[in-house]
Each structure stands twice: as C-alpha cells, then as structure tokens.
XYZ file of C-alpha atoms in Angstrom:
741
model
C -97.390 -39.346 43.001
C -98.454 -40.797 39.655
C -99.307 -44.130 41.301
C -101.403 -42.469 44.016
C -103.283 -40.322 41.521
C -103.761 -43.332 39.254
C -105.486 -45.165 42.089
C -107.528 -42.061 42.916
C -108.669 -41.758 39.300
C -109.750 -45.408 39.119
C -111.496 -45.163 42.479
C -113.385 -42.041 41.392
C -114.379 -43.768 38.141
C -115.718 -46.819 39.988
C -117.355 -44.920 42.869
C -118.709 -42.164 40.664
C -122.085 -41.994 42.434
C -120.363 -41.393 45.764
C -117.935 -38.801 44.324
C -120.681 -36.897 42.525
C -122.823 -36.929 45.660
C -119.991 -35.428 47.738
C -119.409 -32.535 45.337
C -123.124 -31.815 44.896
C -123.518 -31.856 48.678
C -120.609 -29.418 49.063
C -122.122 -27.131 46.435
C -125.505 -27.251 48.166
C -123.959 -26.610 51.573
C -121.958 -23.646 50.273
C -125.030 -22.259 48.490
C -127.193 -22.490 51.604
C -124.433 -20.849 53.645
C -124.168 -17.991 51.172
C -127.939 -17.484 51.091
C -128.288 -17.439 54.882
C -125.177 -15.376 55.666
C -125.584 -11.692 56.574
C -124.970 -9.224 53.790
C -121.372 -8.059 53.624
C -120.571 -4.392 53.934
C -117.819 -2.487 52.253
C -114.463 -4.115 52.871
C -112.297 -1.957 55.105
C -109.156 -0.652 53.483
C -106.211 -0.491 55.836
C -102.480 -0.356 55.214
C -100.707 -1.462 58.409
C -97.417 0.236 59.131
C -97.970 3.312 56.948
C -98.043 6.830 58.379
C -101.453 7.513 56.819
C -102.920 4.470 58.590
C -101.301 5.424 61.911
C -102.869 8.875 61.651
C -106.249 7.372 60.842
C -106.043 5.065 63.872
C -105.035 8.013 66.058
C -108.105 9.944 64.898
C -110.319 7.033 65.945
C -108.813 7.183 69.463
C -108.594 10.944 70.021
C -111.754 12.033 68.187
C -114.342 9.394 69.204
C -117.783 9.572 67.659
C -116.661 11.455 64.567
C -117.256 8.446 62.268
C -113.938 8.933 60.540
C -114.605 5.848 58.391
C -118.152 6.912 57.487
C -119.300 7.792 53.987
C -119.121 11.376 52.755
C -120.903 13.225 49.994
C -120.044 16.594 48.498
C -123.106 18.231 47.026
C -121.703 20.774 44.562
C -123.846 23.698 43.372
C -123.186 25.944 40.380
C -125.157 29.099 39.726
C -126.778 29.741 36.322
C -124.817 31.870 33.882
C -124.649 35.495 35.017
C -125.684 34.692 38.593
C -123.838 34.126 41.874
C -124.324 31.536 44.572
C -124.600 34.446 47.009
C -127.731 35.790 45.284
C -130.692 35.567 47.696
C -132.690 33.075 45.631
C -129.762 30.702 45.094
C -128.684 31.029 48.724
C -132.183 30.128 49.914
C -132.238 27.072 47.635
C -128.893 25.826 49.024
C -129.970 26.369 52.627
C -133.208 24.485 52.009
C -131.160 21.623 50.546
C -128.838 21.597 53.563
C -131.820 21.474 55.915
C -133.387 18.659 53.913
C -130.148 16.653 53.941
C -129.802 17.045 57.728
C -133.012 15.103 58.386
C -131.544 11.676 57.517
C -131.207 9.174 60.362
C -127.711 8.104 59.206
C -126.444 11.663 58.737
C -123.872 12.882 61.274
C -123.621 16.475 60.054
C -124.046 18.698 57.021
C -121.874 21.788 56.518
C -123.527 25.014 55.368
C -121.440 26.429 52.482
C -121.977 29.999 53.646
C -120.905 29.334 57.232
C -117.990 27.082 56.240
C -116.800 29.568 53.589
C -117.223 26.894 50.929
C -118.018 29.309 48.132
C -115.558 29.901 45.291
C -113.852 33.281 44.916
C -115.896 34.185 41.835
C -119.077 33.203 43.689
C -120.330 30.783 41.052
C -119.704 27.441 42.818
C -120.383 26.229 46.366
C -120.538 22.877 48.075
C -122.070 21.250 51.151
C -120.389 18.244 52.737
C -122.557 15.465 54.178
C -121.003 13.024 56.669
C -122.664 9.685 57.462
C -122.363 7.196 60.308
C -121.706 4.197 58.050
C -119.619 3.469 54.955
C -120.875 3.942 51.423
C -121.556 0.233 50.858
C -123.497 0.026 54.141
C -125.570 3.140 53.505
C -129.305 2.452 53.216
C -130.963 2.897 49.853
C -133.339 5.352 51.521
C -130.418 7.601 52.504
C -129.017 7.473 48.966
C -132.431 8.248 47.508
C -132.822 11.194 49.881
C -129.445 12.521 48.740
C -130.431 12.244 45.088
C -133.882 13.750 45.690
C -132.401 16.764 47.495
C -130.072 17.383 44.570
C -132.938 17.040 42.123
C -135.032 19.593 44.029
C -132.150 22.082 43.793
C -131.875 21.409 40.066
C -135.536 22.246 39.609
C -134.787 25.638 41.168
C -132.332 26.310 38.326
C -128.976 25.309 39.853
C -126.494 22.805 38.440
C -126.051 20.159 41.154
C -123.661 17.191 41.189
C -122.745 14.744 43.973
C -119.215 13.524 44.686
C -117.716 11.320 47.382
C -118.330 7.682 48.237
C -121.920 7.948 49.521
C -123.298 6.916 46.136
C -120.817 4.071 45.808
C -122.537 1.165 44.077
C -121.863 -2.553 44.102
C -119.885 -3.176 40.899
C -121.358 -5.387 38.213
C -119.513 -7.300 35.558
C -122.230 -7.115 32.950
C -123.056 -9.909 30.525
C -119.631 -10.092 28.922
C -118.394 -12.865 31.226
C -121.235 -15.010 29.827
C -119.739 -14.383 26.390
C -116.392 -15.585 27.747
C -117.948 -18.847 28.923
C -119.719 -19.216 25.561
C -116.404 -18.802 23.722
C -114.875 -21.416 26.020
C -117.723 -23.796 25.164
C -117.176 -23.315 21.421
C -113.428 -23.946 21.775
C -114.085 -27.120 23.774
C -116.554 -28.411 21.183
C -114.032 -27.788 18.387
C -111.264 -29.427 20.411
C -113.204 -32.552 21.363
C -115.783 -32.697 18.567
C -118.383 -33.777 21.103
C -120.903 -31.863 23.183
C -120.574 -34.359 26.032
C -116.774 -34.193 26.194
C -116.888 -30.389 25.861
C -119.463 -30.116 28.618
C -117.401 -31.950 31.241
C -114.775 -29.187 31.797
C -117.472 -26.511 31.816
C -119.627 -28.408 34.306
C -116.800 -29.130 36.730
C -115.443 -25.582 36.479
C -118.867 -24.107 37.244
C -119.302 -26.440 40.224
C -115.869 -25.510 41.566
C -116.474 -21.786 41.106
C -119.930 -22.166 42.628
C -118.454 -23.729 45.756
C -115.623 -21.216 45.987
C -117.683 -18.068 45.399
C -120.507 -19.267 47.646
C -118.020 -19.929 50.438
C -116.548 -16.439 49.967
C -120.035 -14.905 50.022
C -120.943 -16.823 53.166
C -117.773 -15.678 54.935
C -117.697 -12.153 53.501
C -119.280 -10.476 56.525
C -117.276 -12.400 59.122
C -113.933 -11.972 57.313
C -114.554 -8.482 55.924
C -114.270 -9.527 52.272
C -115.044 -7.024 49.540
C -116.947 -7.593 46.294
C -113.710 -7.657 44.292
C -112.603 -10.753 46.226
C -115.385 -12.946 44.848
C -114.991 -11.469 41.352
C -111.301 -12.360 41.281
C -111.983 -15.851 42.614
C -114.612 -16.360 39.911
C -112.276 -15.068 37.209
C -109.317 -17.289 38.094
C -111.400 -20.261 39.243
C -113.281 -20.458 35.936
C -110.118 -20.172 33.869
C -108.014 -22.776 35.677
C -111.001 -25.031 36.365
C -111.769 -25.392 32.654
C -108.097 -25.771 31.753
C -107.309 -28.451 34.351
C -110.318 -30.523 33.353
C -109.457 -30.037 29.678
C -105.997 -31.545 30.135
C -107.275 -34.600 31.970
C -110.105 -35.267 29.476
C -107.634 -34.897 26.597
C -105.218 -37.386 28.163
C -108.133 -39.757 28.817
C -109.010 -39.715 25.122
C -105.366 -40.337 24.227
C -105.270 -43.349 26.550
C -108.466 -44.686 24.972
C -106.859 -44.313 21.537
C -104.064 -46.634 22.724
C -106.649 -49.351 23.338
C -107.076 -49.194 27.121
C -110.296 -49.908 28.958
C -112.167 -46.846 30.181
C -111.462 -47.295 33.882
C -107.790 -47.902 33.172
C -107.701 -44.888 30.850
C -109.244 -42.692 33.547
C -106.652 -43.864 36.047
C -103.802 -43.264 33.592
C -105.138 -39.807 32.704
C -105.302 -38.728 36.345
C -101.925 -40.334 37.087
C -100.121 -38.468 34.275
C -102.021 -35.295 33.328
C -103.324 -35.138 36.902
C -99.760 -34.941 38.210
C -99.148 -31.937 35.967
C -102.417 -30.413 37.191
C -101.286 -30.768 40.816
C -97.985 -29.014 40.241
C -99.500 -26.360 37.993
C -102.114 -25.691 40.662
C -99.418 -25.492 43.307
C -97.578 -22.776 41.398
C -100.795 -20.734 41.113
C -101.549 -21.208 44.821
C -97.986 -20.213 45.793
C -98.234 -17.067 43.679
C -101.625 -16.069 45.101
C -100.914 -16.846 48.750
C -97.565 -15.094 48.377
C -99.449 -11.808 47.975
C -99.717 -11.811 51.763
C -96.058 -10.706 52.018
C -97.162 -7.248 50.830
C -99.043 -6.878 54.144
C -102.082 -5.176 52.627
C -105.077 -6.999 54.166
C -107.363 -6.504 51.149
C -104.750 -7.931 48.759
C -104.008 -10.812 51.142
C -107.685 -11.754 51.365
C -108.096 -11.574 47.597
C -105.086 -13.834 47.068
C -106.047 -16.429 49.676
C -109.670 -16.572 48.487
C -108.595 -17.038 44.859
C -106.017 -19.652 45.931
C -108.760 -21.579 47.724
C -110.850 -21.588 44.557
C -107.852 -22.873 42.565
C -107.338 -25.674 45.115
C -110.985 -26.666 44.692
C -110.516 -26.664 40.903
C -107.569 -29.082 41.262
C -109.503 -31.441 43.552
C -112.521 -31.451 41.245
C -110.352 -32.157 38.206
C -108.734 -35.121 39.976
C -111.955 -36.683 41.300
C -115.101 -35.452 39.590
C -113.729 -35.562 36.038
C -113.038 -39.342 36.200
C -116.426 -39.802 37.864
C -118.194 -37.936 35.058
C -116.168 -39.871 32.483
C -117.661 -42.979 34.034
C -121.152 -41.567 33.542
C -120.378 -40.466 29.968
C -119.244 -43.939 28.897
C -118.838 -44.307 25.145
C -120.059 -40.767 24.472
C -116.478 -39.587 25.054
C -114.570 -40.882 22.026
C -110.902 -41.881 21.782
C -108.448 -39.345 20.398
C -108.977 -38.978 16.658
C -112.642 -39.981 16.736
C -114.753 -36.846 16.582
C -118.207 -38.337 16.745
C -121.208 -37.203 14.730
C -120.977 -33.506 15.587
C -117.886 -32.688 13.509
C -117.394 -35.962 11.733
C -114.732 -38.606 12.248
C -111.110 -37.476 11.909
C -108.146 -39.664 11.055
C -105.906 -40.761 13.846
C -102.370 -39.533 13.609
C -101.017 -42.961 12.770
C -103.673 -43.798 10.157
C -102.582 -43.708 6.516
C -103.874 -41.002 4.236
C -105.121 -41.439 0.698
C -103.587 -44.314 -1.298
C -101.614 -45.494 1.727
C -99.658 -42.269 2.161
C -98.701 -41.224 5.717
C -101.153 -38.866 7.391
C -100.280 -35.180 7.281
C -98.633 -34.015 10.542
C -100.816 -31.800 12.679
C -100.215 -28.065 13.010
C -98.361 -28.440 16.324
C -95.919 -30.894 14.779
C -95.312 -28.684 11.750
C -94.758 -25.582 13.907
C -92.397 -27.363 16.305
C -90.408 -28.770 13.385
C -90.058 -25.261 11.966
C -88.889 -23.868 15.339
C -86.345 -26.689 15.754
C -84.933 -25.877 12.306
C -84.831 -22.085 12.929
C -84.448 -21.745 16.722
C -82.275 -18.618 16.777
C -84.511 -16.635 14.408
C -87.667 -17.584 16.333
C -86.024 -16.751 19.655
C -84.859 -13.315 18.505
C -88.203 -12.479 16.891
C -90.111 -13.462 20.033
C -87.847 -11.550 22.419
C -87.822 -8.414 20.231
C -91.603 -8.522 19.851
C -92.227 -8.799 23.587
C -89.592 -6.145 24.236
C -91.415 -3.752 21.925
C -94.727 -4.454 23.676
C -93.048 -3.766 27.026
C -91.788 -0.290 26.020
C -94.876 1.591 27.352
C -94.208 0.083 30.801
C -91.320 2.561 31.124
C -93.958 5.321 31.407
C -95.931 3.504 34.101
C -97.693 5.844 36.543
C -99.289 4.307 39.607
C -102.233 5.514 41.671
C -105.527 4.457 43.188
C -108.803 5.349 41.453
C -110.773 8.360 42.682
C -113.688 10.343 41.305
C -111.331 11.889 38.754
C -110.964 8.484 37.095
C -114.727 8.017 36.757
C -116.397 8.390 33.344
C -117.533 11.935 32.531
C -121.111 10.664 32.391
C -121.211 10.097 36.170
C -122.283 12.702 38.686
C -119.187 11.905 40.787
C -116.887 12.922 37.938
C -118.884 16.071 37.158
C -118.739 17.069 40.835
C -114.979 16.490 40.778
C -114.611 18.766 37.755
C -116.805 21.500 39.288
C -114.730 21.518 42.477
C -111.534 21.773 40.418
C -113.034 24.656 38.464
C -114.167 26.566 41.526
C -111.486 25.815 44.102
C -108.479 24.483 42.183
C -107.311 20.970 41.234
C -105.880 20.233 44.685
C -109.232 20.694 46.378
C -110.269 17.149 45.377
C -107.315 15.723 47.290
C -107.038 17.591 50.603
C -104.368 16.470 53.027
C -105.246 15.972 56.676
C -102.393 16.679 59.063
C -102.818 15.167 62.526
C -100.705 16.763 65.266
C -100.256 14.576 68.358
C -98.968 16.961 71.049
C -99.797 14.759 74.031
C -96.127 14.626 75.062
C -95.518 18.308 74.369
C -95.353 21.039 77.039
C -97.409 23.569 75.029
C -99.822 21.840 72.583
C -101.380 25.107 71.353
C -97.993 26.507 70.405
C -97.184 23.271 68.568
C -100.429 23.486 66.592
C -99.634 27.061 65.560
C -96.020 26.217 64.697
C -97.101 23.281 62.543
C -99.566 25.405 60.579
C -96.952 28.101 59.989
C -94.371 25.558 58.823
C -96.810 24.066 56.316
C -97.778 27.506 54.949
C -94.152 28.058 53.991
C -93.991 24.957 51.766
C -94.349 25.003 47.984
C -97.659 24.083 46.301
C -99.754 24.943 49.386
C -102.929 26.920 48.604
C -104.799 26.812 51.907
C -104.012 25.784 55.479
C -106.989 25.765 57.831
C -106.608 26.676 61.525
C -105.920 23.719 63.813
C -109.022 21.969 65.160
C -108.144 20.430 68.573
C -110.029 17.621 70.280
C -111.787 17.992 73.651
C -108.656 17.018 75.553
C -106.675 19.648 73.669
C -103.738 17.306 73.043
C -104.430 16.460 69.377
C -105.498 18.618 66.467
C -106.249 18.285 62.761
C -105.116 20.720 60.076
C -106.487 20.551 56.523
C -104.059 21.413 53.734
C -105.242 22.131 50.177
C -102.484 21.500 47.583
C -102.198 23.522 44.418
C -102.024 20.474 42.145
C -104.278 17.495 41.502
C -104.184 14.475 43.852
C -102.352 12.109 41.475
C -99.569 14.541 40.542
C -95.907 14.211 41.489
C -96.052 17.740 42.921
C -98.654 16.683 45.481
C -96.556 13.650 46.367
C -93.567 15.917 46.973
C -95.713 18.122 49.198
C -96.694 15.119 51.343
C -93.031 14.249 51.813
C -92.255 17.914 52.523
C -94.838 18.059 55.312
C -93.455 14.852 56.783
C -89.905 16.232 56.688
C -91.095 19.368 58.465
C -92.882 17.155 60.990
C -89.605 15.390 61.770
C -88.041 18.735 62.701
C -91.043 19.624 64.871
C -90.752 16.239 66.570
C -87.115 16.943 67.422
C -87.995 20.362 68.921
C -91.284 19.682 70.724
C -91.754 15.875 71.039
C -94.979 16.218 69.039
C -95.815 13.783 66.245
C -96.995 15.232 62.933
C -98.739 12.713 60.698
C -100.221 13.167 57.208
C -103.280 11.187 56.163
C -106.298 11.443 53.875
C -107.065 9.563 50.663
C -104.247 11.251 48.731
C -101.606 10.467 51.376
C -102.987 6.931 51.685
C -102.621 6.415 47.929
C -99.018 7.616 48.063
C -98.235 5.280 50.971
C -99.884 2.339 49.189
C -97.806 2.887 46.040
C -94.582 3.093 48.041
C -95.457 0.010 50.079
C -96.227 -1.985 46.939
C -93.009 -0.855 45.268
C -90.987 -1.825 48.328
C -92.651 -5.257 48.463
C -92.242 -6.120 44.773
C -88.664 -7.427 44.933
C -89.163 -9.564 48.111
C -92.359 -10.922 46.588
C -90.628 -11.829 43.348
C -87.809 -13.550 45.242
C -90.253 -15.530 47.394
C -92.715 -16.620 44.712
C -90.280 -17.193 41.858
C -87.839 -18.886 44.235
C -90.403 -21.343 45.597
C -91.810 -22.077 42.156
C -88.273 -22.486 40.772
C -87.567 -25.171 43.381
C -90.897 -26.823 42.603
C -90.140 -26.906 38.883
C -86.681 -28.375 39.520
C -88.465 -31.264 41.221
C -90.957 -31.597 38.353
C -88.524 -31.358 35.425
C -85.346 -32.558 37.174
C -83.434 -29.805 35.420
C -81.831 -26.464 36.284
C -82.041 -24.679 32.947
C -85.674 -25.507 32.149
C -87.061 -23.806 35.313
C -84.649 -20.893 34.782
C -85.872 -20.470 31.220
C -89.468 -20.651 32.472
C -88.874 -17.840 34.970
C -87.128 -15.585 32.446
C -89.899 -16.165 29.916
C -92.441 -15.168 32.551
C -90.636 -11.867 33.133
C -90.845 -11.142 29.412
C -94.568 -11.841 29.234
C -95.484 -9.889 32.380
C -93.493 -6.819 31.263
C -95.154 -6.948 27.853
C -98.565 -7.255 29.514
C -97.831 -4.252 31.758
C -96.829 -2.319 28.659
C -100.176 -3.161 27.059
C -102.043 -2.063 30.203
C -100.204 1.285 30.166
C -100.948 1.765 26.463
C -104.696 1.173 26.920
C -105.543 2.518 30.379
C -102.936 5.279 30.701
C -102.266 6.365 27.115
C -105.753 5.623 25.790
C -104.847 3.337 22.870
C -107.935 1.300 21.869
C -109.671 2.720 24.954
C -113.005 2.971 23.126
C -112.849 -0.680 22.123
C -112.105 -1.689 25.715
C -114.791 0.552 27.205
C -112.249 2.745 29.020
C -114.024 6.108 29.302
C -111.337 7.809 31.368
C -107.590 7.245 31.176
C -105.285 7.855 34.110
C -102.663 6.240 36.314
C -102.559 2.457 36.478
C -103.914 1.015 39.714
C -101.114 0.755 42.280
C -101.793 -2.917 42.950
C -101.675 -3.906 39.280
C -97.923 -4.650 38.866
C -97.543 -6.863 41.927
C -100.922 -8.476 41.335
C -100.087 -9.293 37.733
C -96.721 -10.686 38.787
C -98.455 -13.062 41.194
C -101.317 -14.257 39.023
C -99.517 -14.313 35.662
C -96.587 -16.250 37.116
C -98.903 -18.957 38.374
C -100.773 -19.180 35.072
C -97.565 -19.078 33.020
C -96.236 -22.084 34.886
C -99.441 -23.957 33.973
C -98.506 -23.967 30.296
C -94.873 -24.644 31.102
C -95.783 -27.745 33.098
C -98.372 -29.078 30.646
C -96.263 -28.580 27.529
C -92.748 -29.360 28.737
C -93.677 -32.482 30.743
C -94.732 -34.074 27.451
C -91.332 -33.153 25.986
C -89.464 -34.568 28.969
C -91.588 -37.712 28.839
C -90.491 -38.253 25.225
C -86.847 -37.438 26.007
C -86.472 -39.816 28.954
C -87.863 -42.598 26.757
C -85.052 -42.269 24.258
C -85.924 -39.530 21.778
C -83.337 -36.963 20.755
C -83.814 -33.464 22.250
C -85.094 -31.885 19.034
C -87.456 -34.776 18.320
C -88.708 -34.670 21.931
C -89.719 -31.032 21.394
C -91.684 -32.019 18.284
C -93.313 -34.942 20.109
C -94.328 -32.685 22.979
C -95.997 -30.299 20.547
C -97.684 -33.123 18.654
C -99.415 -34.289 21.828
C -99.806 -31.031 23.724
C -99.926 -27.996 21.412
C -103.580 -28.374 20.439
C -104.718 -28.741 24.026
C -102.499 -25.933 25.343
C -103.773 -23.666 22.559
C -107.368 -24.474 23.457
C -106.622 -23.904 27.140
C -105.031 -20.512 26.431
C -107.918 -19.370 24.229
C -110.376 -20.439 26.933
C -108.456 -18.614 29.654
C -108.207 -15.489 27.505
C -111.948 -15.611 26.804
C -112.816 -15.962 30.490
C -110.526 -13.112 31.550
C -111.607 -10.880 28.666
C -115.196 -11.373 29.771
C -114.490 -9.263 32.849
C -113.458 -6.258 30.742
C -117.168 -5.396 30.758
C -117.126 -4.799 34.524
C -118.303 -1.438 35.837
C -115.380 -1.358 38.282
C -112.174 -0.022 36.765
C -110.032 -2.329 38.928
C -111.782 -5.478 37.656
C -111.756 -4.186 34.068
C -108.014 -3.536 34.230
C -107.291 -6.924 35.824
C -109.382 -8.733 33.207
C -107.595 -7.048 30.303
C -104.154 -7.403 31.873
C -104.548 -11.128 32.543
C -106.066 -11.825 29.103
C -103.226 -10.113 27.229
C -100.644 -11.694 29.541
C -101.993 -15.171 28.769
C -101.789 -14.371 25.053
C -98.165 -13.238 25.303
C -97.123 -16.103 27.549
C -98.937 -18.976 25.839
C -98.452 -18.093 22.191
C -95.131 -16.259 22.187
C -93.197 -17.484 25.231
C -94.364 -21.099 25.600
C -95.150 -21.810 21.937
C -92.154 -20.052 20.376
C -89.409 -19.014 22.791
C -89.510 -22.190 24.917
C -89.080 -24.708 22.053
C -86.444 -22.448 20.463
C -84.403 -22.346 23.679
C -84.760 -26.112 24.208
C -83.651 -26.739 20.636
C -80.579 -24.528 21.129
C -79.666 -26.132 24.459
C -80.127 -29.734 23.314
C -79.246 -32.274 25.994
C -77.911 -29.515 28.261
C -81.503 -28.420 28.897
C -82.109 -31.581 30.937
C -78.858 -31.490 32.883
C -79.038 -31.897 36.641
C -76.065 -32.427 39.011
C -75.942 -36.030 40.195
C -75.874 -35.036 43.866
C -79.023 -32.962 43.373
C -80.656 -35.741 41.375
C -80.119 -38.102 44.316
C -81.369 -35.532 46.844
C -84.575 -34.587 45.041
C -87.735 -36.653 45.580
C -88.991 -38.509 42.535
C -92.520 -37.196 41.975
C -92.862 -39.128 38.690
C -94.962 -36.596 36.789
C -94.499 -38.619 33.586
C -96.050 -41.744 35.100
C -92.946 -43.893 34.700
C -94.022 -46.124 37.598
C -97.292 -46.818 35.787
C -95.437 -47.809 32.613
C -93.086 -50.066 34.506
C -95.925 -51.736 36.405
C -97.844 -52.530 33.223
C -94.825 -53.273 31.039
C -95.691 -50.536 28.577
C -92.111 -49.414 27.965
C -91.025 -49.898 24.388
C -88.466 -52.604 24.219
C -86.384 -50.908 21.557
C -85.984 -47.631 23.453
C -83.662 -47.146 26.352
C -84.701 -44.960 29.283
C -82.441 -41.907 29.398
C -80.953 -40.927 32.735
C -81.311 -37.148 33.212
C-alpha cells in the first residue's frame, strides 16, 4: 500500500492543476445539486419490527385519511386567577379561537374543549387539539403564524395561552459556536506549523470535503428522507477528521523535507507513510459509522452512512489534494524545525544548543521517558481516573426528548407544564391502544373487554371508550397514565397492557397493540439496548482484525480496544453528570436536565471507537516503525512520542474544538452529541493514548509486538511504515538490523 500511495502522492504533486480542478468541479457540482434540489421535509421516524411501529402502520391501513403522521398542536388555555374556563366570557374566547384555527387550509380538525370534555376538574385549564395534514417540518409558515396569532388574540382577552406539540417545530440551528471551533483549530494549526500557509492547507481541504459531503446530503435529503441532524453530524465529523488527516500528512511532509528530500519526493513519502495510517484510521471510522445499520433504525442508519461518506471524502482529499496544494505552496511550507517569520525559527531536534550542548528534548520525549520509567504508576492513575469519571454512567436513564425536556422559556414547555397541572403528569404521554379484531367473531365485545382489562391495571387514570373504524374491525382506545411519560411506572404500564393483550389474543384471536410517542420511546430504548452487544462485537471485531493487519500484533489491538471501552464509559459518565444530573449545565447551556437520549450510548460507541483508533494508528505506527528498525521497546515508545506526540496533541485539540462548537446548537440531540464526542476525545487522546498506551507498551516490552508465525505468514503485508520505500531508496541505516515481529 505504501508504494501505491507514494506514487499517488507524487502524481498529485506533479498534476496539481488537474487534481485541484477535479475537486473544485466536484464541489461546484455538489453545490449546484444542493441549490436546485427540492427542500427536504421532516425525516420520518420509524422503528421496524417494534410493536409501536406495527400499530402505527395498522392505523394507516384501517383508518385512511386520518393523517396519523401529521403535525399536532395543543393550544392550552388557563383562566385568570379567580375565574373558570367555563365562565361565559372565557368560553366565548376559546370558541372563537377554535373557529379561527379551523379556517386553515392544512388543518384536518380542531377539537372543541367543551365538547371533548377537555377541561380540568377544577375548571381552570382547558385545551384544544389541532391536527394537520402534514408534518411539523412541512407545515407552511402561514399555518404556523395563524396558530400563533390565534393564541395571541386569546391572550389579549385575558387568558394564559401556550402551544404544545410538534406544529411549531423549528429547523435547529447550531449558532455561531461552530465558527469558534474552526477558529480554535486555525490557531492550533498556526502554532503547530508556525506558518499561515501550512496551517491553512488542512483547513482548506477539510472545508472542501465537508462542503462536498454536506451539499450531497442536502441534494439527496428529499429523495432519501434525510433529516437535518444527518447533515449536522456529517459536518461535525467531517470537519474534525478532515483537519486531522491533512494535519498528519502535512506534518510528515515537513519531516521528510527536514531529512533533505526534494519536495515532490517528500510529498510522495508523506502520502506513502502518513497516508497509509490515514487510510486505516479512516477505515475504522467508516466501519464504526456504517455498522450503526445493524441497529435497524432507519434514521440512525442514514446518519451513519452519510457521515461515513463524508469521512471517505476526507480521506481521498487528504491523499490527493494535500500533495497538490503542497505543490502550489512551494517553499512557503518549511521543513520541520523551521518556523518561518510568523513565530520565528526554531532549532531542529538534532541541532546543538548553546555552547555546543545537545538540544533539549521536546515535551513529548520528556513525557514518554517519564512514562517508561514509571509505567505502573501512570497506568493505575489513568485507569482509576477514568473509572471515577465513569461512575455517573451507573445512573444512566435513557429516553427520547419531548416537550418536557424543552427549556422553560419555550411555549412548548409551558404548555406541557399547564397540562400536567390541570390533567396530571401522564396526560402529556397518552398511550394509544389499537385493537385489531378482524379475525374475531365479536369485535364489539373484544373492544369492551380490552377497555375493561386496561381499567384494572395499576397507574391508569383514564380509559376512553373504543373508537372503531368504518369497517368496525379495528378500534383505538386512549389510555392516560398516572405518571409522567419518561417514568419507569409508565414503562411498566405499557408492558402490563401488552401482557393483558396476549391473554386477549389467546381468548379471542384479536391483536392488542400499544403505540403513541411514549410507547415508541420505550420500544426504541429496548431496541437500542438489545442491539448494543451485537454492534460492539461487529464493529470492535472488524476493527480488531484491521488493527492486527496494521500493527502485526495481537496485544496492541487488544489494548486499543480495552482503552476505548475506558474512554467511552468515562465520556458517558460525563454526559450523565451534565445532562442528567445538571453539573455545569449553565456553562454548557443545558436549560433542562432529563434522561439521556436513547441513541447516545450506541452512537457514542460507534463514533468514539472510530476516532479513538485514529490516535492509536497515528501514534503507535511511529513506535512500531522505530521498533522494527532495531530500537528497544522502551526507546521505540519514546521515539514514537518524539515524532508524533505534538501532532496527535494538535489533532486532538482541533477535534475537541470542532465538536465543542456544536454545543451551541438549539437541538438537544446535537448539543449532547457535541459535548459527548468532545469529552470522549479528551479522555481518549490525553489519558488513554498519551498515558495508558505507552505505560502498557512499556510493561509488555517485546511481548507487545508478538504475533504467531502462522498468522504472520497468513496476513497481508500492508506496509504502513513504508518499509518498501526505504528498501527501494536504500534509506535503511546500515548499523541497525530490521527486527522480525
């Protein structure tokens, strides 16, 4: 592989005009496609195989024209102090509002609170439910404005009016904080390279790659039913890995220049060595992201595949456009150790210091030497520290966000609280029971029996009479729990109804299914929990095999996987502490704490594993390169840090800055993902890879690089270290013997 990539790097350097033209053309094509594509609606959320989804699909078949997937709004009214909603003046105001809401062209129906008995027992709170033909993201601005105006008119009459539901759902925005993340990345690159030109190359290529990826996602969003979160995730990961991959190749290019090579040769060597690590690091990220499809949640699958495509583009750009841009930059990109005019010239590592004294070792060398001398202490300190950070993960509560997780400043949250006050906490999470009695002899009797069975269960406040369809073979029953939607009690009630439905099925051949947003959330959490172990086995197993090929070792990939588990558990603990417990919530802009998003654990496992392997590949390949060329195991660790620690540190800081930039998003899911990935990168890069990894390698010694001879013969030689390039040019040191590992 190193030889092929070496040739590709030299070709891209020589044919830089052609390479640049191709990427600019692809960016233009993707941009035009995104601009001309139809606007995407709200991504459909379906969970194949779950009971809640089966019930939803059955409703679509048996109750046609009801717009079961349409947006809904609950307009909640509260009477002034000392008054009732049944007072003539207040009642007239509500009825005028209902009439006004019914005039919309996208409105299917509006329930009158007084006819639907939607007035609280104390008479102070009432609500009208508005059903629309289309989803919240597809709803016209005129319809949303009409909804707001109707509420405002009722407020002028003296009522407190708030609007809940998904009709006012807005397209999430990430704010300006991601720009700050890019700015931090630029500063880190300037400090690392000491040159604006060299620092600009990774930023430019990363932006081009993300531009192509996000534009392609935008262009295909309508056709493939992609949600807004899909492009946000692709941008987040694409920026981070795009900058990092380019950073590693530019750094290796400068190192090759420092050894006296011509620029075209240095570009080829950089792509052949660092580029090989980029390919395998990118492969681990792609495997982790594409592997999300095993969960069988379409939204998660699309997010993973779209982000994986953006990562693949980042790898291709790093391998081709970076050497092309290095050709354009010429002498403006200095050899390693020459900082240029911006930060002044620094001494090369092999230059003497004052009065002929040896130059002071860099920070990476000094740290690695310390770890090699005290490996057990560093290992224990790192493991204990991550273990302590992971403790909050034991209290992890999973759920999907609803209006109750919105900030108290929003009308959706205030409507949620008013409904809880007037009708009980379970009113915000009603359960819809669908009774399919098509195969039953007496459907009406089945409907009655089902309602009676549910009334006898614990935590049931209200059971509405069955509402059959025109054919009379299917009916819906609404159940109001006594507890809030995210509580364990409500989850137990859902399972209780399903158990009762199994008995009814045995007696009458009728199917009883539970659906609704609350039941869907419960099914999602269970499906994700069930998929976590198979996903871990698949992704970690494939990446483990890949790393065996890269490092030609058994223990090094095993250590990499175990270190990943430590970092991801610590990151989950931090997410629980901030978003569930409320620690530092003000600093992070978390206005409302609550359960952690159900998708977060499996999503973090996928993304963090891929990113963790990036640092493993970039750092440890340098160590293996030193070891196979004759250095002792401990010295090889120090050599790897001398060459790679500075760059890996810069890459980690950049990735943290990019991810942290998305903490400013208005969407809680994106905010949580941004924080989780940023803290996971910190734990993995600075504690696992920079401390635990060298400590373990120092303790293992030569055993770390052991590989059975039969496996060594069976594995393909991918030559990540560029040994073929050294042999071809005769660069091997004559006084060092190549070690067989």
